[in-house]
JSON list of C-alpha atoms in Angstrom, two decimals:
[
{"chain": "K", "resi": 20, "resn": "ALA", "atom": "CA", "xyz": [-17.73, 2.27, 7.67]},
{"chain": "K", "resi": 21, "resn": "ALA", "atom": "CA", "xyz": [-17.23, 4.71, 4.39]},
{"chain": "K", "resi": 22, "resn": "GLY", "atom": "CA", "xyz": [-13.76, 3.59, 2.61]},
{"chain": "K", "resi": 23, "resn": "VAL", "atom": "CA", "xyz": [-11.55, 5.30, 0.28]},
{"chain": "K", "resi": 24, "resn": "ILE", "atom": "CA", "xyz": [-13.40, 5.65, -3.08]},
{"chain": "K", "resi": 25, "resn": "GLN", "atom": "CA", "xyz": [-11.33, 5.36, -6.40]},
{"chain": "K", "resi": 26, "resn": "SER", "atom": "CA", "xyz": [-12.95, 5.92, -9.67]},
{"chain": "K", "resi": 27, "resn": "PRO", "atom": "CA", "xyz": [-13.15, 4.41, -12.36]},
{"chain": "K", "resi": 28, "resn": "ARG", "atom": "CA", "xyz": [-12.28, 1.36, -11.21]},
{"chain": "K", "resi": 29, "resn": "HIS", "atom": "CA", "xyz": [-10.51, 0.42, -14.77]},
{"chain": "K", "resi": 30, "resn": "LEU", "atom": "CA", "xyz": [-9.25, 2.18, -17.41]},
{"chain": "K", "resi": 31, "resn": "ILE", "atom": "CA", "xyz": [-8.16, 1.44, -21.16]},
{"chain": "K", "resi": 32, "resn": "LYS", "atom": "CA", "xyz": [-6.32, 4.40, -22.86]},
{"chain": "K", "resi": 33, "resn": "GLU", "atom": "CA", "xyz": [-3.98, 4.91, -26.03]},
{"chain": "K", "resi": 34, "resn": "LYS", "atom": "CA", "xyz": [-0.73, 5.57, -25.99]},
{"chain": "K", "resi": 35, "resn": "ARG", "atom": "CA", "xyz": [0.02, 9.56, -26.16]},
{"chain": "K", "resi": 36, "resn": "GLU", "atom": "CA", "xyz": [-3.61, 10.01, -24.53]},
{"chain": "K", "resi": 37, "resn": "THR", "atom": "CA", "xyz": [-4.38, 11.43, -21.61]},
{"chain": "K", "resi": 38, "resn": "ALA", "atom": "CA", "xyz": [-6.39, 10.24, -17.89]},
{"chain": "K", "resi": 39, "resn": "THR", "atom": "CA", "xyz": [-7.64, 11.07, -14.89]},
{"chain": "K", "resi": 40, "resn": "LEU", "atom": "CA", "xyz": [-7.80, 9.20, -11.78]},
{"chain": "K", "resi": 41, "resn": "LYS", "atom": "CA", "xyz": [-10.23, 10.30, -8.98]},
{"chain": "K", "resi": 42, "resn": "CYS", "atom": "CA", "xyz": [-9.76, 9.68, -5.04]},
{"chain": "K", "resi": 43, "resn": "TYR", "atom": "CA", "xyz": [-12.59, 10.20, -2.55]},
{"chain": "K", "resi": 44, "resn": "PRO", "atom": "CA", "xyz": [-11.02, 9.84, 1.17]},
{"chain": "K", "resi": 45, "resn": "ILE", "atom": "CA", "xyz": [-12.92, 8.87, 4.14]},
{"chain": "K", "resi": 46, "resn": "PRO", "atom": "CA", "xyz": [-14.96, 11.53, 5.14]},
{"chain": "K", "resi": 47, "resn": "ARG", "atom": "CA", "xyz": [-13.08, 13.86, 7.69]},
{"chain": "K", "resi": 48, "resn": "HIS", "atom": "CA", "xyz": [-9.86, 12.51, 6.32]},
{"chain": "K", "resi": 49, "resn": "ASP", "atom": "CA", "xyz": [-7.58, 15.51, 5.13]},
{"chain": "K", "resi": 50, "resn": "THR", "atom": "CA", "xyz": [-4.52, 13.63, 3.26]},
{"chain": "K", "resi": 51, "resn": "VAL", "atom": "CA", "xyz": [-4.28, 11.77, 0.31]},
{"chain": "K", "resi": 52, "resn": "TYR", "atom": "CA", "xyz": [-1.75, 9.34, -0.92]},
{"chain": "K", "resi": 53, "resn": "TRP", "atom": "CA", "xyz": [-0.96, 8.01, -4.61]},
{"chain": "K", "resi": 54, "resn": "TYR", "atom": "CA", "xyz": [0.84, 4.75, -5.27]},
{"chain": "K", "resi": 55, "resn": "GLN", "atom": "CA", "xyz": [1.09, 2.80, -8.61]},
{"chain": "K", "resi": 56, "resn": "GLN", "atom": "CA", "xyz": [1.37, -0.93, -8.68]},
{"chain": "K", "resi": 57, "resn": "GLY", "atom": "CA", "xyz": [3.13, -2.57, -11.49]},
{"chain": "K", "resi": 58, "resn": "PRO", "atom": "CA", "xyz": [2.08, -6.34, -12.72]},
{"chain": "K", "resi": 59, "resn": "GLY", "atom": "CA", "xyz": [3.90, -8.51, -10.07]},
{"chain": "K", "resi": 60, "resn": "GLN", "atom": "CA", "xyz": [5.33, -5.19, -8.28]},
{"chain": "K", "resi": 61, "resn": "ASP", "atom": "CA", "xyz": [5.08, -4.01, -4.89]},
{"chain": "K", "resi": 62, "resn": "PRO", "atom": "CA", "xyz": [3.19, -0.35, -4.47]},
{"chain": "K", "resi": 63, "resn": "GLN", "atom": "CA", "xyz": [4.93, 2.57, -4.93]},
{"chain": "K", "resi": 64, "resn": "PHE", "atom": "CA", "xyz": [4.75, 6.08, -3.50]},
{"chain": "K", "resi": 65, "resn": "LEU", "atom": "CA", "xyz": [3.74, 8.63, -5.82]},
{"chain": "K", "resi": 66, "resn": "ILE", "atom": "CA", "xyz": [2.56, 11.72, -4.33]},
{"chain": "K", "resi": 67, "resn": "SER", "atom": "CA", "xyz": [0.72, 13.09, -1.22]},
{"chain": "K", "resi": 68, "resn": "PHE", "atom": "CA", "xyz": [-1.31, 15.96, -0.39]},
{"chain": "K", "resi": 69, "resn": "TYR", "atom": "CA", "xyz": [-2.37, 17.47, 3.31]},
{"chain": "K", "resi": 70, "resn": "GLU", "atom": "CA", "xyz": [-4.87, 20.08, 3.39]},
{"chain": "K", "resi": 71, "resn": "LYS", "atom": "CA", "xyz": [-4.73, 20.84, -0.35]},
{"chain": "K", "resi": 72, "resn": "MET", "atom": "CA", "xyz": [-0.97, 21.85, -0.57]},
{"chain": "K", "resi": 73, "resn": "GLN", "atom": "CA", "xyz": [1.42, 19.42, -1.89]},
{"chain": "K", "resi": 74, "resn": "SER", "atom": "CA", "xyz": [3.03, 17.08, 0.84]},
{"chain": "K", "resi": 75, "resn": "ASP", "atom": "CA", "xyz": [5.71, 14.75, -0.19]},
{"chain": "K", "resi": 76, "resn": "LYS", "atom": "CA", "xyz": [6.68, 13.65, -3.93]},
{"chain": "K", "resi": 77, "resn": "GLY", "atom": "CA", "xyz": [7.87, 10.20, -4.82]},
{"chain": "K", "resi": 78, "resn": "SER", "atom": "CA", "xyz": [8.79, 8.84, -8.12]},
{"chain": "K", "resi": 79, "resn": "ILE", "atom": "CA", "xyz": [6.23, 10.60, -9.98]},
{"chain": "K", "resi": 80, "resn": "PRO", "atom": "CA", "xyz": [6.89, 11.24, -13.62]},
{"chain": "K", "resi": 81, "resn": "ASP", "atom": "CA", "xyz": [6.79, 14.69, -15.09]},
{"chain": "K", "resi": 82, "resn": "ARG", "atom": "CA", "xyz": [3.96, 13.93, -17.28]},
{"chain": "K", "resi": 83, "resn": "PHE", "atom": "CA", "xyz": [1.98, 13.63, -14.26]},
{"chain": "K", "resi": 84, "resn": "SER", "atom": "CA", "xyz": [0.38, 15.90, -12.12]},
{"chain": "K", "resi": 85, "resn": "ALA", "atom": "CA", "xyz": [-2.38, 15.61, -9.15]},
{"chain": "K", "resi": 86, "resn": "GLN", "atom": "CA", "xyz": [-4.16, 17.95, -6.65]},
{"chain": "K", "resi": 87, "resn": "GLN", "atom": "CA", "xyz": [-6.32, 17.85, -4.09]},
{"chain": "K", "resi": 88, "resn": "PHE", "atom": "CA", "xyz": [-9.38, 20.34, -3.83]},
{"chain": "K", "resi": 89, "resn": "SER", "atom": "CA", "xyz": [-11.13, 21.99, -1.12]},
{"chain": "K", "resi": 90, "resn": "ASP", "atom": "CA", "xyz": [-13.45, 18.66, -0.29]},
{"chain": "K", "resi": 91, "resn": "TYR", "atom": "CA", "xyz": [-10.16, 17.20, 0.11]},
{"chain": "K", "resi": 92, "resn": "HIS", "atom": "CA", "xyz": [-10.94, 14.50, -2.75]},
{"chain": "K", "resi": 93, "resn": "SER", "atom": "CA", "xyz": [-7.68, 14.41, -5.24]},
{"chain": "K", "resi": 94, "resn": "GLU", "atom": "CA", "xyz": [-6.88, 14.01, -8.97]},
{"chain": "K", "resi": 95, "resn": "LEU", "atom": "CA", "xyz": [-4.11, 12.65, -10.57]},
{"chain": "K", "resi": 96, "resn": "ASN", "atom": "CA", "xyz": [-3.67, 13.61, -14.28]},
{"chain": "K", "resi": 97, "resn": "MET", "atom": "CA", "xyz": [-1.47, 11.68, -16.44]},
{"chain": "K", "resi": 98, "resn": "SER", "atom": "CA", "xyz": [-0.56, 12.75, -20.17]},
{"chain": "K", "resi": 99, "resn": "SER", "atom": "CA", "xyz": [1.20, 11.48, -23.24]},
{"chain": "K", "resi": 100, "resn": "LEU", "atom": "CA", "xyz": [0.60, 8.16, -21.69]},
{"chain": "K", "resi": 101, "resn": "GLU", "atom": "CA", "xyz": [3.15, 5.57, -22.29]},
{"chain": "K", "resi": 102, "resn": "LEU", "atom": "CA", "xyz": [2.54, 1.35, -22.27]},
{"chain": "K", "resi": 103, "resn": "GLY", "atom": "CA", "xyz": [4.85, 1.30, -19.30]},
{"chain": "K", "resi": 104, "resn": "ASP", "atom": "CA", "xyz": [2.13, 3.51, -17.62]},
{"chain": "K", "resi": 105, "resn": "SER", "atom": "CA", "xyz": [-0.36, 0.46, -17.28]},
{"chain": "K", "resi": 106, "resn": "ALA", "atom": "CA", "xyz": [-0.46, -0.26, -13.78]},
{"chain": "K", "resi": 107, "resn": "LEU", "atom": "CA", "xyz": [-2.91, -0.45, -10.85]},
{"chain": "K", "resi": 108, "resn": "TYR", "atom": "CA", "xyz": [-3.21, 2.82, -8.98]},
{"chain": "K", "resi": 109, "resn": "PHE", "atom": "CA", "xyz": [-4.34, 3.30, -5.22]},
{"chain": "K", "resi": 110, "resn": "CYS", "atom": "CA", "xyz": [-5.39, 5.98, -3.52]},
{"chain": "K", "resi": 111, "resn": "ALA", "atom": "CA", "xyz": [-5.05, 5.82, 0.30]},
{"chain": "K", "resi": 112, "resn": "SER", "atom": "CA", "xyz": [-6.15, 8.52, 2.96]},
{"chain": "K", "resi": 113, "resn": "SER", "atom": "CA", "xyz": [-5.41, 9.47, 6.76]},
{"chain": "K", "resi": 114, "resn": "LEU", "atom": "CA", "xyz": [-6.37, 11.89, 9.36]},
{"chain": "K", "resi": 115, "resn": "GLY", "atom": "CA", "xyz": [-3.88, 14.26, 9.73]},
{"chain": "K", "resi": 116, "resn": "GLN", "atom": "CA", "xyz": [0.04, 14.50, 8.34]},
{"chain": "K", "resi": 117, "resn": "GLY", "atom": "CA", "xyz": [2.12, 11.68, 9.88]},
{"chain": "K", "resi": 118, "resn": "SER", "atom": "CA", "xyz": [-0.87, 9.99, 10.95]},
{"chain": "K", "resi": 119, "resn": "TYR", "atom": "CA", "xyz": [0.25, 6.09, 10.94]},
{"chain": "K", "resi": 120, "resn": "GLU", "atom": "CA", "xyz": [-2.28, 4.69, 9.35]},
{"chain": "K", "resi": 121, "resn": "GLN", "atom": "CA", "xyz": [-3.52, 5.38, 5.87]},
{"chain": "K", "resi": 122, "resn": "TYR", "atom": "CA", "xyz": [-6.46, 3.45, 4.30]},
{"chain": "K", "resi": 123, "resn": "PHE", "atom": "CA", "xyz": [-6.30, 2.53, 0.77]},
{"chain": "K", "resi": 124, "resn": "GLY", "atom": "CA", "xyz": [-9.05, 2.20, -1.64]},
{"chain": "K", "resi": 125, "resn": "PRO", "atom": "CA", "xyz": [-9.61, -0.20, -4.28]},
{"chain": "K", "resi": 126, "resn": "GLY", "atom": "CA", "xyz": [-7.37, 1.25, -6.74]},
{"chain": "K", "resi": 127, "resn": "THR", "atom": "CA", "xyz": [-7.63, 1.91, -10.59]},
{"chain": "K", "resi": 128, "resn": "ARG", "atom": "CA", "xyz": [-6.60, -0.04, -13.31]},
{"chain": "K", "resi": 129, "resn": "LEU", "atom": "CA", "xyz": [-5.33, 1.57, -16.07]},
{"chain": "K", "resi": 130, "resn": "THR", "atom": "CA", "xyz": [-4.10, -0.27, -19.32]},
{"chain": "K", "resi": 131, "resn": "VAL", "atom": "CA", "xyz": [-2.36, 1.19, -22.20]},
{"chain": "K", "resi": 132, "resn": "THR", "atom": "CA", "xyz": [-2.35, 0.23, -25.29]},
{"chain": "S", "resi": 28, "resn": "GLY", "atom": "CA", "xyz": [16.90, 1.80, -2.49]},
{"chain": "S", "resi": 29, "resn": "GLU", "atom": "CA", "xyz": [14.12, -0.22, -0.90]},
{"chain": "S", "resi": 30, "resn": "SER", "atom": "CA", "xyz": [14.26, -0.20, 2.91]},
{"chain": "S", "resi": 31, "resn": "VAL", "atom": "CA", "xyz": [12.48, -3.37, 3.26]},
{"chain": "S", "resi": 32, "resn": "GLY", "atom": "CA", "xyz": [11.98, -6.41, 1.58]},
{"chain": "S", "resi": 33, "resn": "LEU", "atom": "CA", "xyz": [10.84, -10.15, 2.15]},
{"chain": "S", "resi": 34, "resn": "HIS", "atom": "CA", "xyz": [12.50, -13.45, 1.96]},
{"chain": "S", "resi": 35, "resn": "LEU", "atom": "CA", "xyz": [10.18, -15.69, -0.52]},
{"chain": "S", "resi": 36, "resn": "PRO", "atom": "CA", "xyz": [7.78, -14.49, -3.27]},
{"chain": "S", "resi": 37, "resn": "THR", "atom": "CA", "xyz": [5.76, -17.59, -2.58]},
{"chain": "S", "resi": 38, "resn": "LEU", "atom": "CA", "xyz": [4.82, -20.16, 0.54]},
{"chain": "S", "resi": 39, "resn": "SER", "atom": "CA", "xyz": [2.71, -22.66, 0.22]},
{"chain": "S", "resi": 40, "resn": "VAL", "atom": "CA", "xyz": [1.11, -24.06, 3.70]},
{"chain": "S", "resi": 41, "resn": "GLN", "atom": "CA", "xyz": [-2.05, -26.66, 4.39]},
{"chain": "S", "resi": 42, "resn": "GLU", "atom": "CA", "xyz": [-4.90, -25.57, 5.59]},
{"chain": "S", "resi": 43, "resn": "GLY", "atom": "CA", "xyz": [-5.02, -25.19, 9.10]},
{"chain": "S", "resi": 44, "resn": "ASP", "atom": "CA", "xyz": [-1.65, -24.71, 9.60]},
{"chain": "S", "resi": 45, "resn": "ASN", "atom": "CA", "xyz": [0.30, -21.86, 10.88]},
{"chain": "S", "resi": 46, "resn": "SER", "atom": "CA", "xyz": [2.00, -19.66, 8.34]},
{"chain": "S", "resi": 47, "resn": "ILE", "atom": "CA", "xyz": [4.98, -17.98, 8.94]},
{"chain": "S", "resi": 48, "resn": "ILE", "atom": "CA", "xyz": [5.95, -14.95, 6.31]},
{"chain": "S", "resi": 49, "resn": "ASN", "atom": "CA", "xyz": [9.32, -13.31, 7.16]},
{"chain": "S", "resi": 50, "resn": "CYS", "atom": "CA", "xyz": [10.92, -9.66, 5.94]},
{"chain": "S", "resi": 51, "resn": "ALA", "atom": "CA", "xyz": [13.98, -7.93, 6.83]},
{"chain": "S", "resi": 52, "resn": "TYR", "atom": "CA", "xyz": [14.78, -4.12, 6.56]},
{"chain": "S", "resi": 53, "resn": "SER", "atom": "CA", "xyz": [17.48, -2.13, 6.27]},
{"chain": "S", "resi": 54, "resn": "ASN", "atom": "CA", "xyz": [16.85, 0.93, 8.12]},
{"chain": "S", "resi": 55, "resn": "SER", "atom": "CA", "xyz": [17.45, 0.89, 11.69]},
{"chain": "S", "resi": 56, "resn": "ALA", "atom": "CA", "xyz": [16.03, 4.34, 12.06]},
{"chain": "S", "resi": 57, "resn": "SER", "atom": "CA", "xyz": [12.61, 2.76, 11.35]},
{"chain": "S", "resi": 58, "resn": "ASP", "atom": "CA", "xyz": [10.26, 2.46, 14.09]},
{"chain": "S", "resi": 59, "resn": "TYR", "atom": "CA", "xyz": [7.33, 1.69, 12.59]},
{"chain": "S", "resi": 60, "resn": "PHE", "atom": "CA", "xyz": [6.24, -1.56, 10.83]},
{"chain": "S", "resi": 61, "resn": "ILE", "atom": "CA", "xyz": [2.84, -2.41, 8.79]},
{"chain": "S", "resi": 62, "resn": "TRP", "atom": "CA", "xyz": [1.95, -6.03, 7.26]},
{"chain": "S", "resi": 63, "resn": "TYR", "atom": "CA", "xyz": [-0.97, -5.44, 4.42]},
{"chain": "S", "resi": 64, "resn": "LYS", "atom": "CA", "xyz": [-2.59, -8.01, 3.08]},
{"chain": "S", "resi": 65, "resn": "GLN", "atom": "CA", "xyz": [-3.50, -7.98, -0.73]},
{"chain": "S", "resi": 66, "resn": "GLU", "atom": "CA", "xyz": [-6.05, -9.77, -2.75]},
{"chain": "S", "resi": 67, "resn": "SER", "atom": "CA", "xyz": [-6.75, -9.94, -6.39]},
{"chain": "S", "resi": 68, "resn": "GLY", "atom": "CA", "xyz": [-7.64, -6.68, -7.66]},
{"chain": "S", "resi": 69, "resn": "LYS", "atom": "CA", "xyz": [-8.00, -5.06, -4.15]},
{"chain": "S", "resi": 70, "resn": "GLY", "atom": "CA", "xyz": [-5.73, -2.57, -2.62]},
{"chain": "S", "resi": 71, "resn": "PRO", "atom": "CA", "xyz": [-3.53, -2.99, 0.48]},
{"chain": "S", "resi": 72, "resn": "GLN", "atom": "CA", "xyz": [-5.60, -3.94, 3.06]},
{"chain": "S", "resi": 73, "resn": "PHE", "atom": "CA", "xyz": [-4.19, -3.39, 7.00]},
{"chain": "S", "resi": 74, "resn": "ILE", "atom": "CA", "xyz": [-3.45, -6.62, 9.24]},
{"chain": "S", "resi": 75, "resn": "ILE", "atom": "CA", "xyz": [-1.44, -5.78, 12.20]},
{"chain": "S", "resi": 76, "resn": "ASP", "atom": "CA", "xyz": [1.26, -3.14, 12.74]},
{"chain": "S", "resi": 77, "resn": "ILE", "atom": "CA", "xyz": [4.13, -2.80, 15.33]},
{"chain": "S", "resi": 78, "resn": "ARG", "atom": "CA", "xyz": [5.96, -0.06, 16.65]},
{"chain": "S", "resi": 79, "resn": "SER", "atom": "CA", "xyz": [9.78, -0.40, 17.29]},
{"chain": "S", "resi": 80, "resn": "ASN", "atom": "CA", "xyz": [9.44, -0.28, 20.67]},
{"chain": "S", "resi": 81, "resn": "MET", "atom": "CA", "xyz": [7.78, -3.75, 21.17]},
{"chain": "S", "resi": 82, "resn": "ASP", "atom": "CA", "xyz": [8.70, -6.93, 20.03]},
{"chain": "S", "resi": 83, "resn": "LYS", "atom": "CA", "xyz": [5.61, -8.29, 19.37]},
{"chain": "S", "resi": 84, "resn": "ARG", "atom": "CA", "xyz": [2.17, -7.75, 19.26]},
{"chain": "S", "resi": 85, "resn": "GLN", "atom": "CA", "xyz": [-0.99, -9.99, 18.70]},
{"chain": "S", "resi": 86, "resn": "GLY", "atom": "CA", "xyz": [-4.56, -9.76, 16.59]},
{"chain": "S", "resi": 87, "resn": "GLN", "atom": "CA", "xyz": [-7.00, -11.58, 15.65]},
{"chain": "S", "resi": 88, "resn": "ARG", "atom": "CA", "xyz": [-5.00, -14.82, 14.51]},
{"chain": "S", "resi": 89, "resn": "VAL", "atom": "CA", "xyz": [-2.01, -12.80, 13.41]},
{"chain": "S", "resi": 90, "resn": "THR", "atom": "CA", "xyz": [1.07, -12.14, 15.27]},
{"chain": "S", "resi": 91, "resn": "VAL", "atom": "CA", "xyz": [4.06, -9.69, 14.57]},
{"chain": "S", "resi": 92, "resn": "LEU", "atom": "CA", "xyz": [7.38, -10.16, 15.75]},
{"chain": "S", "resi": 93, "resn": "LEU", "atom": "CA", "xyz": [9.72, -7.82, 15.73]},
{"chain": "S", "resi": 94, "resn": "ASN", "atom": "CA", "xyz": [13.70, -8.35, 16.18]},
{"chain": "S", "resi": 95, "resn": "LYS", "atom": "CA", "xyz": [15.40, -4.84, 15.97]},
{"chain": "S", "resi": 96, "resn": "THR", "atom": "CA", "xyz": [18.96, -7.02, 16.92]},
{"chain": "S", "resi": 97, "resn": "VAL", "atom": "CA", "xyz": [18.63, -8.47, 13.10]},
{"chain": "S", "resi": 98, "resn": "LYS", "atom": "CA", "xyz": [16.27, -6.24, 11.53]},
{"chain": "S", "resi": 99, "resn": "HIS", "atom": "CA", "xyz": [14.06, -8.74, 10.45]},
{"chain": "S", "resi": 100, "resn": "LEU", "atom": "CA", "xyz": [9.87, -9.04, 11.39]},
{"chain": "S", "resi": 101, "resn": "SER", "atom": "CA", "xyz": [7.44, -12.00, 10.29]},
{"chain": "S", "resi": 102, "resn": "LEU", "atom": "CA", "xyz": [3.79, -12.65, 10.14]},
{"chain": "S", "resi": 103, "resn": "GLN", "atom": "CA", "xyz": [2.13, -15.18, 12.12]},
{"chain": "S", "resi": 104, "resn": "ILE", "atom": "CA", "xyz": [-1.01, -16.51, 10.85]},
{"chain": "S", "resi": 105, "resn": "ALA", "atom": "CA", "xyz": [-2.47, -19.26, 13.02]},
{"chain": "S", "resi": 106, "resn": "ALA", "atom": "CA", "xyz": [-4.94, -22.12, 11.72]},
{"chain": "S", "resi": 107, "resn": "THR", "atom": "CA", "xyz": [-4.74, -20.71, 8.33]},
{"chain": "S", "resi": 108, "resn": "GLN", "atom": "CA", "xyz": [-7.72, -20.52, 6.02]},
{"chain": "S", "resi": 109, "resn": "PRO", "atom": "CA", "xyz": [-8.56, -20.55, 2.34]},
{"chain": "S", "resi": 110, "resn": "GLY", "atom": "CA", "xyz": [-9.26, -16.92, 2.65]},
{"chain": "S", "resi": 111, "resn": "ASP", "atom": "CA", "xyz": [-5.85, -15.97, 3.86]},
{"chain": "S", "resi": 112, "resn": "SER", "atom": "CA", "xyz": [-4.73, -16.80, 0.43]},
{"chain": "S", "resi": 113, "resn": "ALA", "atom": "CA", "xyz": [-3.44, -13.17, -0.97]},
{"chain": "S", "resi": 114, "resn": "VAL", "atom": "CA", "xyz": [-0.07, -11.32, -1.55]},
{"chain": "S", "resi": 115, "resn": "TYR", "atom": "CA", "xyz": [1.20, -10.23, 2.03]},
{"chain": "S", "resi": 116, "resn": "PHE", "atom": "CA", "xyz": [3.58, -7.09, 1.97]},
{"chain": "S", "resi": 117, "resn": "CYS", "atom": "CA", "xyz": [5.62, -6.09, 5.14]},
{"chain": "S", "resi": 118, "resn": "ALA", "atom": "CA", "xyz": [5.84, -2.29, 4.84]},
{"chain": "S", "resi": 119, "resn": "GLU", "atom": "CA", "xyz": [7.16, 0.87, 7.30]},
{"chain": "S", "resi": 120, "resn": "ASN", "atom": "CA", "xyz": [5.87, 4.19, 6.77]},
{"chain": "S", "resi": 121, "resn": "LEU", "atom": "CA", "xyz": [9.04, 6.44, 6.48]},
{"chain": "S", "resi": 122, "resn": "ASP", "atom": "CA", "xyz": [8.10, 10.30, 6.69]},
{"chain": "S", "resi": 123, "resn": "ASP", "atom": "CA", "xyz": [4.41, 9.76, 5.95]},
{"chain": "S", "resi": 124, "resn": "LYS", "atom": "CA", "xyz": [5.16, 7.67, 3.28]},
{"chain": "S", "resi": 125, "resn": "ILE", "atom": "CA", "xyz": [4.56, 4.16, 2.96]},
{"chain": "S", "resi": 126, "resn": "ILE", "atom": "CA", "xyz": [7.20, 1.90, 1.72]},
{"chain": "S", "resi": 127, "resn": "PHE", "atom": "CA", "xyz": [6.72, -1.61, 0.70]},
{"chain": "S", "resi": 128, "resn": "GLY", "atom": "CA", "xyz": [8.37, -4.68, 0.53]},
{"chain": "S", "resi": 129, "resn": "LYS", "atom": "CA", "xyz": [8.13, -7.00, -1.94]},
{"chain": "S", "resi": 130, "resn": "GLY", "atom": "CA", "xyz": [5.14, -9.47, -0.95]},
{"chain": "S", "resi": 131, "resn": "THR", "atom": "CA", "xyz": [5.46, -12.89, -0.26]},
{"chain": "S", "resi": 132, "resn": "ARG", "atom": "CA", "xyz": [2.22, -15.04, -2.10]},
{"chain": "S", "resi": 133, "resn": "LEU", "atom": "CA", "xyz": [0.69, -17.33, 0.34]},
{"chain": "S", "resi": 134, "resn": "HIS", "atom": "CA", "xyz": [-0.93, -20.58, -0.91]},
{"chain": "S", "resi": 135, "resn": "ILE", "atom": "CA", "xyz": [-3.54, -22.58, 1.11]},
{"chain": "S", "resi": 136, "resn": "LEU", "atom": "CA", "xyz": [-2.96, -26.25, 0.03]},
{"chain": "S", "resi": 137, "resn": "PRO", "atom": "CA", "xyz": [-6.56, -28.24, 0.74]}
]
């Protein structure tokens, strides 16, 4: 069965650079969620989209922005990268809002040097 | 603040024994809980879930118990295998967001 696809899987950037992470949800899923997991930490909710509109926002820095496109894929844009942004970034998708089941992708490991 | 959490950061279990991973939550209004398994370098993988109108749910080799009185849930893994080695998170779905607890790393001893 098709799963959530994230690209790239690994990304190395320098401080103050920008990064773009992409997420392709499971086919027919219209809701996308982004989570950040720091080293040894639990995943933290960043932002979510339903039908191309932002549906909720968590602890996402102002330097980050995201959007969902007409094909339901989503991109997380990160600017003025800081060392503390080094983390695993997971995307999850679900069918419809308020669906209890979220399916997680394999994550993008971002390293900021 | 955090809504869910786990008691132990690590748990070591002999291969073949049963594993019990515990979790406490603070929000009495929470109505849906999920256990995730996360292997190194991978995303959280759904194991089993339970709604607040139940106190027990069984899957293949896993059982989740929910005690709403003391706001506690547990994950039981029967006949633990080397492939069960991972970090286990209890979580709740709150307003369409997954709120994760701190995670317990399960070590399997040969």
